[in-house]
Amino acid sequence: MLKVLQARFRQGFRTGKFPAVPPNLPEHFRGRPEITPDRCSDCRSRICLSACPANAVQMAENGVTIDLGRCLFCGKCAAACESGAIRFTGEYRLGAMKRDSLICRPGAMPEPEQAENPELRRLCGRSLKIRQVSVGGCAACELDFNVLNTLAWDMGRFGIQVAASPRHADCLLITGPVTENMLLALKKTYAAVPRPAFVIACGSCAVSGGIYAGSPVVHNGVEDILPVDLYVPGCPPHPAVLLEALLYLMGRKRGPIA
Amino acid sequence: MNNGFLILTNGVSAPVADVPVLPMAPFRQMVLDAVLNGGARVAAFFVLPPENGGESRLIAVLAAPQQHQILVASGVIENNCYPAFTTECPAFHWFEREIYEQTGILPQDHPWLKPIRFQPAADGTAPAPGVTDYFQLQGDAAHEVAVGPVHAGVIEPGHFRFQCLGETVHFLEIELGYQHRGLEQLLLNGPVPQTPHWIETAAGDSSIAAATVYQTLIRGLSPDLPPEPESAGIWRAIMLELERIANHTGDLGALAGDVAFLPTASYCGRIRGDYLNLTAMLCGNRFGRSMWTAGGAALPIPASAAAVLRSKMDELRGQLNNALALMFDTPSVLDRLENTGVVTTADAASLGLVGVAARASGLKMDARHDFPLPGIPVLETVPHEPVGDVFARAVIRRQEIAASDRRIMDLLGLIREDLPAAPSVWQVPVLQPDRIAAAVTEGWRGELWQVAVTDANGKFRRFKIVDPSFHNWAGLAMALRGEEISHFPICNKSFNLSYCGHDL
């Protein structure tokens, strides 16, 4: 018992101060990309399109767009870009309720999406019970969601908890591209959640199928199967990205600028 | 005893025409002899379809750890069937179920021929996941507990059936396949820009191990690639050990949590994240994603990062040792771990277990010792424990945390100069045509194998990933025999196997 108490003092208080202060992100963290219009529109090579492993970079009128719903944040488009038009910024506030908000277009980086949803705030503002369902996830999204439960992030202080049963959940947090073999289980789990049931697509696989899109045994993400209320880009989303997005879903204002 | 095999070393390729082609009977005899009497283990065992008509071949890739060699041979399959190897050697059990499921080629007299992934058959018909004949205990007092695919925690899906008499589990059957994404199919005709990312997400908690093996393999198949700076391999080896420490820390914390010893559970949960943050410090991603490409490192690492990493390691070491000592000094924790979920040395060897589970059951094996990577120091000592219980698996992990810590410190001492970013991180490597190569390293769960065969155009004709979990799920089922059902969580955590790495 004495040893336990000694250890308690030695280990100290470790919970981060987010969202009162910006999250502690690594120096090389790759957040929302920024596309410089002039440099991009003058480019002839379009080498970024073939460099992208996830089909996230697409041609547009005044340059290219990057779909964060597909993006792995690997940075290969920026490395390949000969005109220096693509740069990954430290913007971690990536969660969005509208799919279109995940499309990065050439130009100044927009403010993160702000959606007014008083119903969500009333229902979940102080308590969000999450049932996680992995449907082909590689375990990274699952692990970094689990991290929010550790004392480093302690999502419980915001009233966010993992529910063991879908019957006790407000929402499903779905990871993975939705394998054929999990389709029925996913539908049954969703049916078991009391209404209104919210759906979070966490990670590029769940949003769009990610790099598994097009495989004959996956369903290219959640979108065609369940109505999605929150998209969280990343491969996997950094815990700060996911927590900020969850708080946004609960009706809080967006997190501080990193 | 190795006569008759093509002998490869880690990541060195050979013309696929050099793989001996034998009639099935002598092939079977030779492979079984090498495994049962020659100290070799089955690393991969799969069907290579014919390129231009002809017969399919069964390819055996064996690990011969004493000689640090990889043995390859092939046997011709006639009439879509062959006599099963499993009847003589259970380590082939899962491979042969996989072969039957993927190709319809029948291993005759296989004792338990069922799907392992419920993937569509060659004719397009797809079995419903989890719908199969289960082994059942009969009798008035017997009962069956079925769990999953969706579990109560944040974890991947799988279906577990416990055949119980009272509290005692007499048999656990594990049905997987829910995470099947068709990875091996996707990898065919590669490499393409997605390939390294598919490899890294085969089992997302072992991305660095997978990237390391893939690097080794690609270098073997693509001798024209410009050489990497020496520090690339060293930084990769450092990141591999960071991955090991992070995962072992998380698992020991989870074990503590499962026996309701919350201090260690809390501290380890946090400290695991701090080790992941060290990986992110080096490459921007906590799982080391997208860092290693065919050309080298995607991001530069200055030599000065070595000093920063060293000081952060020094800081975390004390905290982690303190958290772990708490758990290992508490009798009520040890009481739950000791003599729980025993896998005997004989069972572990016969099932072909690898990695932490094998070492905890007294088998001395570690790919960093048996199949070292070029330019990386050999792991000198391989810890192993005789008992094979949950406690042994926990102790092995604790020892490996300390060993990985020392190894990182040693490797940091080898860092002399900055690691430049590869000039063309996004380019797809050009591979030699008609070659075969096998590569391996020790991921945190165990040895991770990749075997590639290229076609006449230098594209992957077959790409085989063998995750350590592929071998070890059978070990978990074995550990539960005769246990109380309430011991399942700690048995499961002590293995902590990958669903997606198995399901591919």
Short mmCIF file of C-alpha atoms in Angstrom, two decimals, chain A residues 29-140:
data_model
loop_
_atom_site.label_atom_id
_atom_site.label_comp_id
_atom_site.label_asym_id
_atom_site.label_seq_id
_atom_site.Cartn_x
_atom_site.Cartn_y
_atom_site.Cartn_z
CA PHE A 29 2.71 16.60 -37.30
CA ARG A 30 0.88 16.72 -40.61
CA GLY A 31 -2.49 18.43 -40.25
CA ARG A 32 -4.71 20.10 -42.81
CA PRO A 33 -2.80 20.76 -46.06
CA GLU A 34 -2.66 24.20 -47.62
CA ILE A 35 -2.54 24.60 -51.40
CA THR A 36 -1.06 27.82 -52.79
CA PRO A 37 -3.26 28.70 -55.78
CA ASP A 38 -0.79 30.48 -58.09
CA ARG A 39 1.92 27.91 -57.77
CA CYS A 40 -0.54 25.07 -58.20
CA SER A 41 -2.47 26.41 -61.18
CA ASP A 42 0.73 27.09 -63.16
CA CYS A 43 2.01 23.56 -62.71
CA ARG A 44 1.98 21.28 -65.72
CA SER A 45 3.33 18.08 -64.25
CA ARG A 46 0.52 17.21 -61.80
CA ILE A 47 2.90 14.71 -60.33
CA CYS A 48 1.07 14.94 -57.01
CA LEU A 49 -1.86 13.03 -58.50
CA SER A 50 0.23 9.95 -59.17
CA ALA A 51 2.22 10.31 -55.95
CA CYS A 52 -0.91 10.14 -53.76
CA PRO A 53 -1.46 6.55 -52.63
CA ALA A 54 -5.05 7.22 -51.61
CA ASN A 55 -6.57 8.96 -54.62
CA ALA A 56 -7.11 11.98 -52.39
CA VAL A 57 -5.54 14.49 -54.78
CA GLN A 58 -7.87 15.42 -57.64
CA MET A 59 -7.74 17.92 -60.50
CA ALA A 60 -9.75 21.11 -60.10
CA GLU A 61 -10.15 24.37 -62.02
CA ASN A 62 -7.44 26.40 -60.36
CA GLY A 63 -5.17 23.61 -59.23
CA VAL A 64 -5.77 20.45 -57.27
CA THR A 65 -7.99 19.57 -54.32
CA ILE A 66 -7.14 17.17 -51.52
CA ASP A 67 -9.92 15.11 -50.02
CA LEU A 68 -9.11 14.71 -46.33
CA GLY A 69 -11.67 11.93 -46.20
CA ARG A 70 -9.25 9.83 -48.23
CA CYS A 71 -5.95 11.42 -47.24
CA LEU A 72 -3.40 9.39 -45.25
CA PHE A 73 -1.49 12.55 -44.31
CA CYS A 74 1.61 10.77 -45.61
CA GLY A 75 2.95 13.97 -47.17
CA LYS A 76 3.95 12.32 -50.43
CA CYS A 77 2.03 14.86 -52.55
CA ALA A 78 3.94 17.68 -50.88
CA ALA A 79 7.23 15.82 -51.36
CA ALA A 80 6.47 15.20 -55.03
CA CYS A 81 5.15 18.71 -55.78
CA GLU A 82 7.79 20.50 -57.81
CA SER A 83 6.36 23.98 -57.35
CA GLY A 84 6.08 23.82 -53.56
CA ALA A 85 2.34 24.46 -53.72
CA ILE A 86 1.30 21.85 -51.15
CA ARG A 87 2.22 22.23 -47.52
CA PHE A 88 0.91 20.29 -44.54
CA THR A 89 0.10 22.65 -41.68
CA GLY A 90 -0.33 22.03 -37.97
CA GLU A 91 -4.11 22.55 -38.21
CA TYR A 92 -5.52 19.68 -36.19
CA ARG A 93 -9.17 20.79 -36.09
CA LEU A 94 -10.16 18.43 -38.86
CA GLY A 95 -13.42 16.88 -37.66
CA ALA A 96 -16.41 17.91 -39.75
CA MET A 97 -20.11 17.21 -39.95
CA LYS A 98 -20.34 17.98 -43.65
CA ARG A 99 -18.45 15.72 -46.03
CA ASP A 100 -17.66 18.67 -48.26
CA SER A 101 -15.77 20.39 -45.45
CA LEU A 102 -13.09 17.72 -45.87
CA ILE A 103 -12.18 18.93 -49.36
CA CYS A 104 -9.12 21.20 -49.28
CA ARG A 105 -9.11 23.66 -52.16
CA PRO A 106 -6.41 26.03 -53.34
CA GLY A 107 -6.39 29.25 -51.38
CA ALA A 108 -6.10 30.50 -47.85
CA MET A 109 -6.94 27.87 -45.30
CA PRO A 110 -10.55 28.29 -44.16
CA GLU A 111 -11.62 28.36 -40.53
CA PRO A 112 -12.66 24.91 -39.35
CA GLU A 113 -16.29 24.10 -40.00
CA GLN A 114 -18.70 25.52 -37.44
CA ALA A 115 -22.08 23.86 -37.30
CA GLU A 116 -24.95 24.93 -35.09
CA ASN A 117 -26.69 21.90 -33.75
CA PRO A 118 -28.65 22.75 -30.60
CA GLU A 119 -30.28 19.32 -30.61
CA LEU A 120 -26.90 17.61 -30.37
CA ARG A 121 -25.80 19.99 -27.67
CA ARG A 122 -28.98 19.39 -25.67
CA LEU A 123 -28.71 15.62 -25.94
CA CYS A 124 -24.98 15.06 -25.71
CA GLY A 125 -23.47 18.31 -24.51
CA ARG A 126 -22.42 16.90 -21.17
CA SER A 127 -22.54 13.17 -21.74
CA LEU A 128 -21.60 11.19 -24.78
CA LYS A 129 -21.61 7.40 -24.53
CA ILE A 130 -19.71 5.81 -27.37
CA ARG A 131 -19.91 2.26 -28.67
CA GLN A 132 -16.87 1.60 -30.83
CA VAL A 133 -17.17 -0.80 -33.75
CA SER A 134 -14.13 -1.91 -35.72
CA VAL A 135 -15.09 -3.00 -39.23
CA GLY A 136 -11.77 -3.77 -40.84
CA GLY A 137 -9.70 -1.23 -38.95
CA CYS A 138 -5.98 -1.93 -38.69
CA ALA A 139 -6.11 -1.29 -34.91
CA ALA A 140 -4.38 2.10 -35.08
#
